[in-house]
Amino acid sequence: NRYVKLKNILKDRPSLFWILHVGGWAAWGLIGKYLYTTSWQVEIAPHYAIYVAVITVFGMIVSLPLRYLYRFLWSRAIWVQAIGLLGGSAIVAYVWIKFRSFVYTGWIEKTKDMKDWSEKVGDLAEVIIKMDFASFFLSNYTIILTWSALYFAIKSYRVFQEVRESALKSAAMAHEAQLKMLRYQLNPHFLFNTLNAISTLVLEQNTELANRMVTKLSSFLRYSLDNDPMQRITLDQELQALQLYLDIEKVRFEDRLALEVDIEETARNALIPSLLLQPLIENAIKYGIARAEGGGHLKISAKVFAGDLLMEVSDDGPGCELVNNQIPDAKGVGLRNTRERLAAIYGAEHSIKLSQTDPHGLTICIRIPFTPKHTPV
């Protein structure tokens, strides 16, 4: 793949330098020197093309030490870099113009012709020669300064890109760590209550039910730890995991826990963060069902509407006071955990609203973008 090869070359700093270095000098020699000169000069010396090629290659070679000088100066103070850039460019420009003069007088204008011209012009020749040298030096100096400025500009841009990529990578790692932390934050009350229920069953010598409860707890914990929190699962898979959790709770509450599941068929294929609903259901059981003497009713529903997945968890427990879509003085982490996970994953493309269940209880509605399983995420 040519695009991949080009991308790899651009990422390889040595290769990129040589491409720009050789390509830049070749462009100067062909366009900036040869084509420009031949476009306005009527007569061109027989060896002029060779002369341009030679001085271009020499310019390519003599400017190379600047690369290592600037590498050395890169971490120095800005005024040191400025002195190095101006001084180094001046030295290289001087060496280059001396070489160009040597080649020019050897191939283009013979030394004897120059002497004849000097004798003919007289004292004015020295002034003209000095002015020409100053003019050519300024031209060469400008070329080398341009090379130096481009070197610093490209290197600065690459450093900026590396810093930016590093910052993005760090942000992505922090984001991933945050999601994993939120995802693996299991409520210790659930584990305590479950283990306590298992202990009670063992004391009552109900080994079959205790064993079944241990097996379901093991399956639920394995599921919660094995699934990558950065990956999303279908709502149907989420419900299967929730069933493990609810089976454990049913052992504790027996007939005091009634469950209703109303999931639209299309919604079952929707991708959601794994164990997104578990903390909400745990809260509903802990603060709703468990506090009602006769237990209660828990409902989980989901449907797709206007390109969004709408999920709802409701209970008919005693309910609670709501202020600005918040539960005042709430100490639990379940709802906060869910809010933070949704904000980290979906940003502004989600909502979570709390309302009173009629006639009593709490209802939590979650809206996230509907993404079917077959769609890349």
Short mmCIF file of C-alpha atoms in Angstrom, two decimals:
data_model
loop_
_atom_site.label_atom_id
_atom_site.label_comp_id
_atom_site.label_asym_id
_atom_site.label_seq_id
_atom_site.Cartn_x
_atom_site.Cartn_y
_atom_site.Cartn_z
CA ASN A 1 0.00 0.00 0.00
CA ARG A 2 1.60 3.25 -1.18
CA TYR A 3 -0.27 5.38 1.32
CA VAL A 4 0.99 3.28 4.25
CA LYS A 5 4.57 3.41 2.92
CA LEU A 6 4.38 7.20 2.54
CA LYS A 7 2.95 7.53 6.04
CA ASN A 8 5.79 5.42 7.47
CA ILE A 9 8.38 7.53 5.63
CA LEU A 10 6.88 10.76 7.00
CA LYS A 11 7.03 9.33 10.50
CA ASP A 12 10.69 8.30 10.05
CA ARG A 13 12.63 11.47 10.93
CA PRO A 14 15.96 10.57 9.21
CA SER A 15 14.19 9.58 5.99
CA LEU A 16 12.04 12.71 6.06
CA PHE A 17 15.11 14.93 6.58
CA TRP A 18 16.95 13.46 3.60
CA ILE A 19 13.89 13.70 1.36
CA LEU A 20 13.41 17.38 2.23
CA HIS A 21 17.14 18.15 2.18
CA VAL A 22 17.90 16.57 -1.18
CA GLY A 23 14.57 17.58 -2.70
CA GLY A 24 14.90 21.19 -1.52
CA TRP A 25 18.41 21.63 -2.90
CA ALA A 26 17.49 19.90 -6.17
CA ALA A 27 14.53 22.28 -6.54
CA TRP A 28 16.77 25.28 -5.90
CA GLY A 29 19.39 24.09 -8.40
CA LEU A 30 16.90 23.30 -11.17
CA ILE A 31 14.34 26.08 -10.70
CA GLY A 32 15.97 28.73 -8.55
CA LYS A 33 19.29 28.74 -10.40
CA TYR A 34 19.33 27.05 -13.80
CA LEU A 35 15.82 27.75 -15.18
CA TYR A 36 15.72 31.23 -13.65
CA THR A 37 19.11 32.20 -15.14
CA THR A 38 18.44 30.70 -18.56
CA SER A 39 15.09 32.51 -18.71
CA TRP A 40 16.67 35.97 -18.86
CA GLN A 41 20.24 35.39 -20.11
CA VAL A 42 20.61 35.37 -23.88
CA GLU A 43 23.83 33.36 -23.99
CA ILE A 44 24.57 30.51 -21.61
CA ALA A 45 28.10 29.12 -21.08
CA PRO A 46 28.61 25.58 -22.42
CA HIS A 47 29.31 24.12 -18.97
CA TYR A 48 26.69 26.11 -17.11
CA ALA A 49 24.40 23.11 -16.36
CA ILE A 50 27.36 21.19 -14.91
CA TYR A 51 28.36 24.25 -12.89
CA VAL A 52 24.86 24.51 -11.39
CA ALA A 53 24.84 20.78 -10.58
CA VAL A 54 28.24 21.00 -8.86
CA ILE A 55 27.42 24.07 -6.72
CA THR A 56 24.04 22.54 -5.81
CA VAL A 57 25.64 19.30 -4.60
CA PHE A 58 28.28 21.30 -2.70
CA GLY A 59 25.56 23.44 -1.10
CA MET A 60 23.80 20.22 -0.13
CA ILE A 61 26.99 18.92 1.51
CA VAL A 62 28.22 22.14 3.14
CA SER A 63 24.84 22.80 4.80
CA LEU A 64 24.76 19.38 6.49
CA PRO A 65 26.92 20.42 9.49
CA LEU A 66 24.20 22.93 10.36
CA ARG A 67 21.86 20.04 11.12
CA TYR A 68 24.18 18.77 13.86
CA LEU A 69 24.90 22.30 15.11
CA TYR A 70 21.18 22.98 15.48
CA ARG A 71 20.64 19.64 17.20
CA PHE A 72 23.26 20.70 19.75
CA LEU A 73 21.64 24.12 20.18
CA TRP A 74 18.06 22.85 20.31
CA SER A 75 17.79 22.69 24.11
CA ARG A 76 19.78 25.89 24.64
CA ALA A 77 18.42 29.38 25.34
CA ILE A 78 16.69 31.16 22.47
CA TRP A 79 19.41 33.82 22.18
CA VAL A 80 22.07 31.09 21.89
CA GLN A 81 20.02 29.45 19.14
CA ALA A 82 19.69 32.80 17.34
CA ILE A 83 23.46 33.40 17.45
CA GLY A 84 24.12 29.85 16.28
CA LEU A 85 21.62 30.16 13.45
CA LEU A 86 22.93 33.52 12.17
CA GLY A 87 26.62 32.70 12.71
CA GLY A 88 26.43 29.15 11.36
CA SER A 89 24.50 30.30 8.29
CA ALA A 90 27.06 33.06 7.67
CA ILE A 91 30.00 30.62 7.81
CA VAL A 92 28.31 28.13 5.50
CA ALA A 93 27.31 30.91 3.09
CA TYR A 94 30.91 32.19 3.00
CA VAL A 95 32.37 28.72 2.34
CA TRP A 96 29.76 28.11 -0.34
CA ILE A 97 30.40 31.40 -2.18
CA LYS A 98 34.18 30.84 -2.13
CA PHE A 99 33.62 27.42 -3.68
CA ARG A 100 31.23 28.88 -6.26
CA SER A 101 33.79 31.57 -7.16
CA PHE A 102 36.49 28.94 -7.56
CA VAL A 103 34.32 26.78 -9.83
CA TYR A 104 32.99 29.79 -11.75
CA THR A 105 36.43 31.16 -12.56
CA GLY A 106 37.56 27.65 -13.56
CA TRP A 107 34.68 26.75 -15.90
CA ILE A 108 32.62 29.81 -16.78
CA GLU A 109 34.85 32.87 -16.61
CA LYS A 110 38.58 32.07 -17.04
CA THR A 111 41.01 33.76 -14.64
CA LYS A 112 42.89 35.27 -17.63
CA ASP A 113 39.66 36.85 -18.93
CA MET A 114 39.00 38.30 -15.50
CA LYS A 115 42.49 39.83 -15.40
CA ASP A 116 42.04 41.34 -18.85
CA TRP A 117 38.71 42.80 -17.75
CA SER A 118 40.26 44.24 -14.56
CA GLU A 119 43.07 45.94 -16.50
CA LYS A 120 40.55 47.40 -18.93
CA VAL A 121 38.21 48.76 -16.20
CA GLY A 122 41.02 49.95 -13.95
CA ASP A 123 40.56 50.99 -10.31
CA LEU A 124 36.80 50.68 -10.58
CA ALA A 125 37.16 46.91 -11.06
CA GLU A 126 38.05 46.34 -7.40
CA VAL A 127 34.95 48.25 -6.28
CA ILE A 128 32.75 46.28 -8.68
CA ILE A 129 34.25 42.97 -7.52
CA LYS A 130 33.61 43.83 -3.85
CA MET A 131 30.05 44.90 -4.59
CA ASP A 132 29.41 41.72 -6.57
CA PHE A 133 30.87 39.63 -3.74
CA ALA A 134 28.67 41.40 -1.18
CA SER A 135 25.63 40.92 -3.39
CA PHE A 136 26.36 37.22 -3.99
CA PHE A 137 27.15 36.67 -0.31
CA LEU A 138 23.83 38.23 0.68
CA SER A 139 22.06 36.00 -1.84
CA ASN A 140 23.84 32.88 -0.55
CA TYR A 141 23.27 33.92 3.05
CA THR A 142 19.55 34.29 2.37
CA ILE A 143 19.44 30.78 0.86
CA ILE A 144 21.23 29.22 3.85
CA LEU A 145 19.11 31.21 6.30
CA THR A 146 16.01 29.92 4.54
CA TRP A 147 17.35 26.36 4.90
CA SER A 148 17.99 27.00 8.61
CA ALA A 149 14.59 28.58 9.18
CA LEU A 150 12.85 25.65 7.48
CA TYR A 151 14.88 23.21 9.59
CA PHE A 152 13.83 24.94 12.81
CA ALA A 153 10.22 25.30 11.65
CA ILE A 154 9.86 21.65 10.63
CA LYS A 155 11.61 20.39 13.76
CA SER A 156 9.46 22.65 15.96
CA TYR A 157 6.34 21.37 14.22
CA ARG A 158 7.42 17.75 14.71
CA VAL A 159 8.19 18.36 18.39
CA PHE A 160 4.78 20.03 18.77
CA GLN A 161 3.12 17.05 17.08
CA GLU A 162 4.99 14.60 19.35
CA VAL A 163 3.98 16.58 22.45
CA ARG A 164 0.40 16.72 21.18
CA GLU A 165 0.34 12.98 20.44
CA SER A 166 1.85 12.28 23.86
CA ALA A 167 -0.79 14.47 25.51
CA LEU A 168 -3.57 12.74 23.56
CA LYS A 169 -2.15 9.34 24.45
CA SER A 170 -1.92 10.33 28.13
CA ALA A 171 -5.49 11.64 28.02
CA ALA A 172 -6.66 8.41 26.37
CA MET A 173 -4.85 6.33 29.00
CA ALA A 174 -6.34 8.44 31.80
CA HIS A 175 -9.77 8.10 30.18
CA GLU A 176 -9.34 4.33 29.93
CA ALA A 177 -8.12 4.12 33.54
CA GLN A 178 -11.12 6.16 34.68
CA LEU A 179 -13.52 3.89 32.81
CA LYS A 180 -11.88 0.77 34.24
CA MET A 181 -11.98 2.20 37.75
CA LEU A 182 -15.65 3.09 37.41
CA ARG A 183 -16.44 -0.24 35.78
CA TYR A 184 -14.66 -2.39 38.41
CA GLN A 185 -16.07 -0.47 41.39
CA LEU A 186 -18.21 -3.19 42.98
CA ASN A 187 -20.45 -2.28 45.88
CA PRO A 188 -19.05 -4.01 49.00
CA HIS A 189 -22.60 -4.13 50.45
CA PHE A 190 -23.65 -6.49 47.68
CA LEU A 191 -20.73 -8.85 48.36
CA PHE A 192 -21.27 -8.63 52.13
CA ASN A 193 -25.00 -9.35 51.86
CA THR A 194 -24.47 -12.18 49.40
CA LEU A 195 -21.76 -13.84 51.49
CA ASN A 196 -23.89 -13.37 54.59
CA ALA A 197 -26.82 -15.04 52.83
CA ILE A 198 -24.58 -17.93 51.76
CA SER A 199 -23.34 -18.25 55.35
CA THR A 200 -26.94 -18.43 56.59
CA LEU A 201 -27.79 -21.11 54.04
CA VAL A 202 -24.74 -23.15 55.13
CA LEU A 203 -25.75 -22.85 58.82
CA GLU A 204 -29.25 -23.99 57.87
CA GLN A 205 -27.59 -26.90 56.01
CA ASN A 206 -29.26 -25.85 52.80
CA THR A 207 -26.14 -26.84 50.88
CA GLU A 208 -27.83 -27.18 47.51
CA LEU A 209 -29.12 -23.59 47.50
CA ALA A 210 -25.87 -22.29 49.02
CA ASN A 211 -23.86 -24.05 46.30
CA ARG A 212 -26.14 -22.64 43.61
CA MET A 213 -25.73 -19.16 45.06
CA VAL A 214 -21.91 -19.50 45.20
CA THR A 215 -21.89 -20.68 41.57
CA LYS A 216 -23.98 -17.71 40.43
CA LEU A 217 -21.85 -15.29 42.44
CA SER A 218 -18.71 -16.78 40.91
CA SER A 219 -20.18 -16.49 37.39
CA PHE A 220 -21.25 -12.91 37.98
CA LEU A 221 -17.85 -11.85 39.37
CA ARG A 222 -16.03 -13.62 36.54
CA TYR A 223 -18.22 -11.83 34.01
CA SER A 224 -17.67 -8.43 35.65
CA LEU A 225 -13.89 -8.87 35.74
CA ASP A 226 -13.32 -10.62 32.41
CA ASN A 227 -15.18 -8.14 30.22
CA ASP A 228 -13.09 -5.28 28.90
CA PRO A 229 -14.66 -2.02 30.14
CA MET A 230 -13.52 -0.29 26.95
CA GLN A 231 -15.65 -2.64 24.87
CA ARG A 232 -19.42 -2.49 24.62
CA ILE A 233 -21.80 -5.40 24.71
CA THR A 234 -25.37 -5.85 23.51
CA LEU A 235 -28.23 -5.08 25.84
CA ASP A 236 -29.22 -8.74 25.53
CA GLN A 237 -25.81 -9.80 26.91
CA GLU A 238 -26.19 -7.22 29.68
CA LEU A 239 -29.54 -8.71 30.64
CA GLN A 240 -28.02 -12.20 30.82
CA ALA A 241 -25.37 -10.92 33.25
CA LEU A 242 -28.03 -9.06 35.24
CA GLN A 243 -30.00 -12.29 35.51
CA LEU A 244 -27.05 -13.83 37.39
CA TYR A 245 -27.11 -10.88 39.79
CA LEU A 246 -30.89 -10.98 40.21
CA ASP A 247 -30.87 -14.74 40.81
CA ILE A 248 -28.53 -14.10 43.74
CA GLU A 249 -30.80 -11.37 45.10
CA LYS A 250 -33.88 -13.58 44.69
CA VAL A 251 -32.30 -16.11 47.03
CA ARG A 252 -32.09 -13.37 49.66
CA PHE A 253 -35.52 -11.80 49.07
CA GLU A 254 -37.42 -14.87 47.83
CA ASP A 255 -41.01 -13.81 46.99
CA ARG A 256 -40.42 -10.24 48.20
CA LEU A 257 -38.71 -9.39 44.90
CA ALA A 258 -40.90 -9.30 41.79
CA LEU A 259 -39.21 -8.64 38.46
CA GLU A 260 -40.64 -7.38 35.16
CA VAL A 261 -38.56 -7.11 31.99
CA ASP A 262 -39.98 -5.24 28.98
CA ILE A 263 -37.35 -5.02 26.23
CA GLU A 264 -38.16 -4.11 22.63
CA GLU A 265 -36.68 -6.66 20.22
CA THR A 266 -34.64 -4.02 18.31
CA ALA A 267 -33.22 -2.70 21.58
CA ARG A 268 -31.74 -6.09 22.49
CA ASN A 269 -29.17 -5.66 19.72
CA ALA A 270 -28.06 -2.21 20.97
CA LEU A 271 -24.49 -1.81 22.21
CA ILE A 272 -24.04 -0.40 25.72
CA PRO A 273 -21.18 -0.24 28.29
CA SER A 274 -21.02 -3.54 30.17
CA LEU A 275 -22.78 -3.69 33.56
CA LEU A 276 -24.22 -0.23 33.05
CA LEU A 277 -27.56 -1.09 34.65
CA GLN A 278 -26.30 -3.27 37.51
CA PRO A 279 -25.51 -0.38 39.93
CA LEU A 280 -28.94 1.14 39.28
CA ILE A 281 -30.73 -2.16 39.92
CA GLU A 282 -28.62 -2.70 43.02
CA ASN A 283 -29.68 0.75 44.30
CA ALA A 284 -33.32 -0.02 43.52
CA ILE A 285 -33.13 -3.22 45.55
CA LYS A 286 -31.12 -1.71 48.40
CA TYR A 287 -33.03 1.56 48.84
CA GLY A 288 -36.40 0.53 47.42
CA ILE A 289 -37.29 -3.17 47.69
CA ALA A 290 -35.29 -3.93 50.85
CA ARG A 291 -36.87 -1.06 52.80
CA ALA A 292 -40.44 -2.13 52.03
CA GLU A 293 -41.80 -4.67 54.51
CA GLY A 294 -43.58 -6.65 51.82
CA GLY A 295 -40.78 -6.27 49.24
CA GLY A 296 -41.53 -4.69 45.92
CA HIS A 297 -41.65 -4.66 42.18
CA LEU A 298 -38.66 -3.95 39.94
CA LYS A 299 -39.07 -3.15 36.26
CA ILE A 300 -36.42 -2.97 33.51
CA SER A 301 -37.52 -1.67 30.11
CA ALA A 302 -35.82 -0.49 26.91
CA LYS A 303 -36.81 0.70 23.47
CA VAL A 304 -35.37 2.49 20.44
CA PHE A 305 -36.79 5.90 19.59
CA ALA A 306 -35.56 8.63 17.19
CA GLY A 307 -32.08 7.12 16.88
CA ASP A 308 -31.62 6.76 20.64
CA LEU A 309 -31.72 3.85 23.03
CA LEU A 310 -34.05 4.61 25.95
CA MET A 311 -33.59 2.47 29.06
CA GLU A 312 -35.58 2.66 32.26
CA VAL A 313 -35.14 1.12 35.71
CA SER A 314 -38.02 1.67 38.14
CA ASP A 315 -39.11 0.37 41.55
CA ASP A 316 -42.19 0.86 43.73
CA GLY A 317 -40.27 1.36 46.95
CA PRO A 318 -40.71 4.30 49.33
CA GLY A 319 -39.01 6.64 46.85
CA CYS A 320 -37.00 9.73 47.76
CA GLU A 321 -36.95 13.50 47.40
CA LEU A 322 -35.52 14.84 44.14
CA VAL A 323 -33.89 18.26 43.67
CA ASN A 324 -32.69 19.31 40.20
CA ASN A 325 -32.52 15.72 38.97
CA GLN A 326 -30.39 14.78 41.99
CA ILE A 327 -30.95 12.91 45.24
CA PRO A 328 -29.93 15.29 48.05
CA ASP A 329 -27.33 13.91 50.50
CA ALA A 330 -26.95 10.73 48.43
CA LYS A 331 -23.97 8.77 49.77
CA GLY A 332 -23.97 5.80 47.42
CA VAL A 333 -21.63 5.48 44.44
CA GLY A 334 -23.94 3.55 42.11
CA LEU A 335 -25.77 6.48 40.53
CA ARG A 336 -22.69 8.73 40.54
CA ASN A 337 -20.67 5.91 38.98
CA THR A 338 -23.24 5.56 36.19
CA ARG A 339 -23.33 9.31 35.54
CA GLU A 340 -19.54 9.49 35.30
CA ARG A 341 -19.28 6.49 32.99
CA LEU A 342 -21.90 7.87 30.63
CA ALA A 343 -20.26 11.31 30.62
CA ALA A 344 -16.83 9.79 29.91
CA ILE A 345 -18.11 7.63 27.04
CA TYR A 346 -20.85 9.70 25.40
CA GLY A 347 -20.16 13.28 26.49
CA ALA A 348 -23.15 15.51 25.67
CA GLU A 349 -24.83 12.76 23.62
CA HIS A 350 -26.58 11.22 26.60
CA SER A 351 -28.97 12.05 29.41
CA ILE A 352 -29.96 10.48 32.73
CA LYS A 353 -33.12 11.64 34.45
CA LEU A 354 -34.67 10.73 37.77
CA SER A 355 -38.40 10.91 38.51
CA GLN A 356 -40.96 9.68 41.01
CA THR A 357 -42.70 6.39 40.20
CA ASP A 358 -46.47 6.59 40.39
CA PRO A 359 -47.72 6.18 43.12
CA HIS A 360 -44.36 5.81 44.89
CA GLY A 361 -40.82 4.73 44.13
CA LEU A 362 -38.02 5.92 41.88
CA THR A 363 -37.59 5.76 38.09
CA ILE A 364 -34.27 6.29 36.30
CA CYS A 365 -34.34 6.98 32.56
CA ILE A 366 -31.17 6.75 30.45
CA ARG A 367 -30.83 7.97 26.87
CA ILE A 368 -27.75 7.09 24.79
CA PRO A 369 -27.16 6.92 21.01
CA PHE A 370 -28.55 3.72 19.48
CA THR A 371 -25.69 1.70 18.00
CA PRO A 372 -26.61 -1.76 16.65
CA LYS A 373 -24.13 -4.59 17.13
CA HIS A 374 -23.10 -4.72 13.46
CA THR A 375 -22.13 -1.00 13.44
CA PRO A 376 -18.43 -0.21 14.19
CA VAL A 377 -17.96 1.77 17.43
#
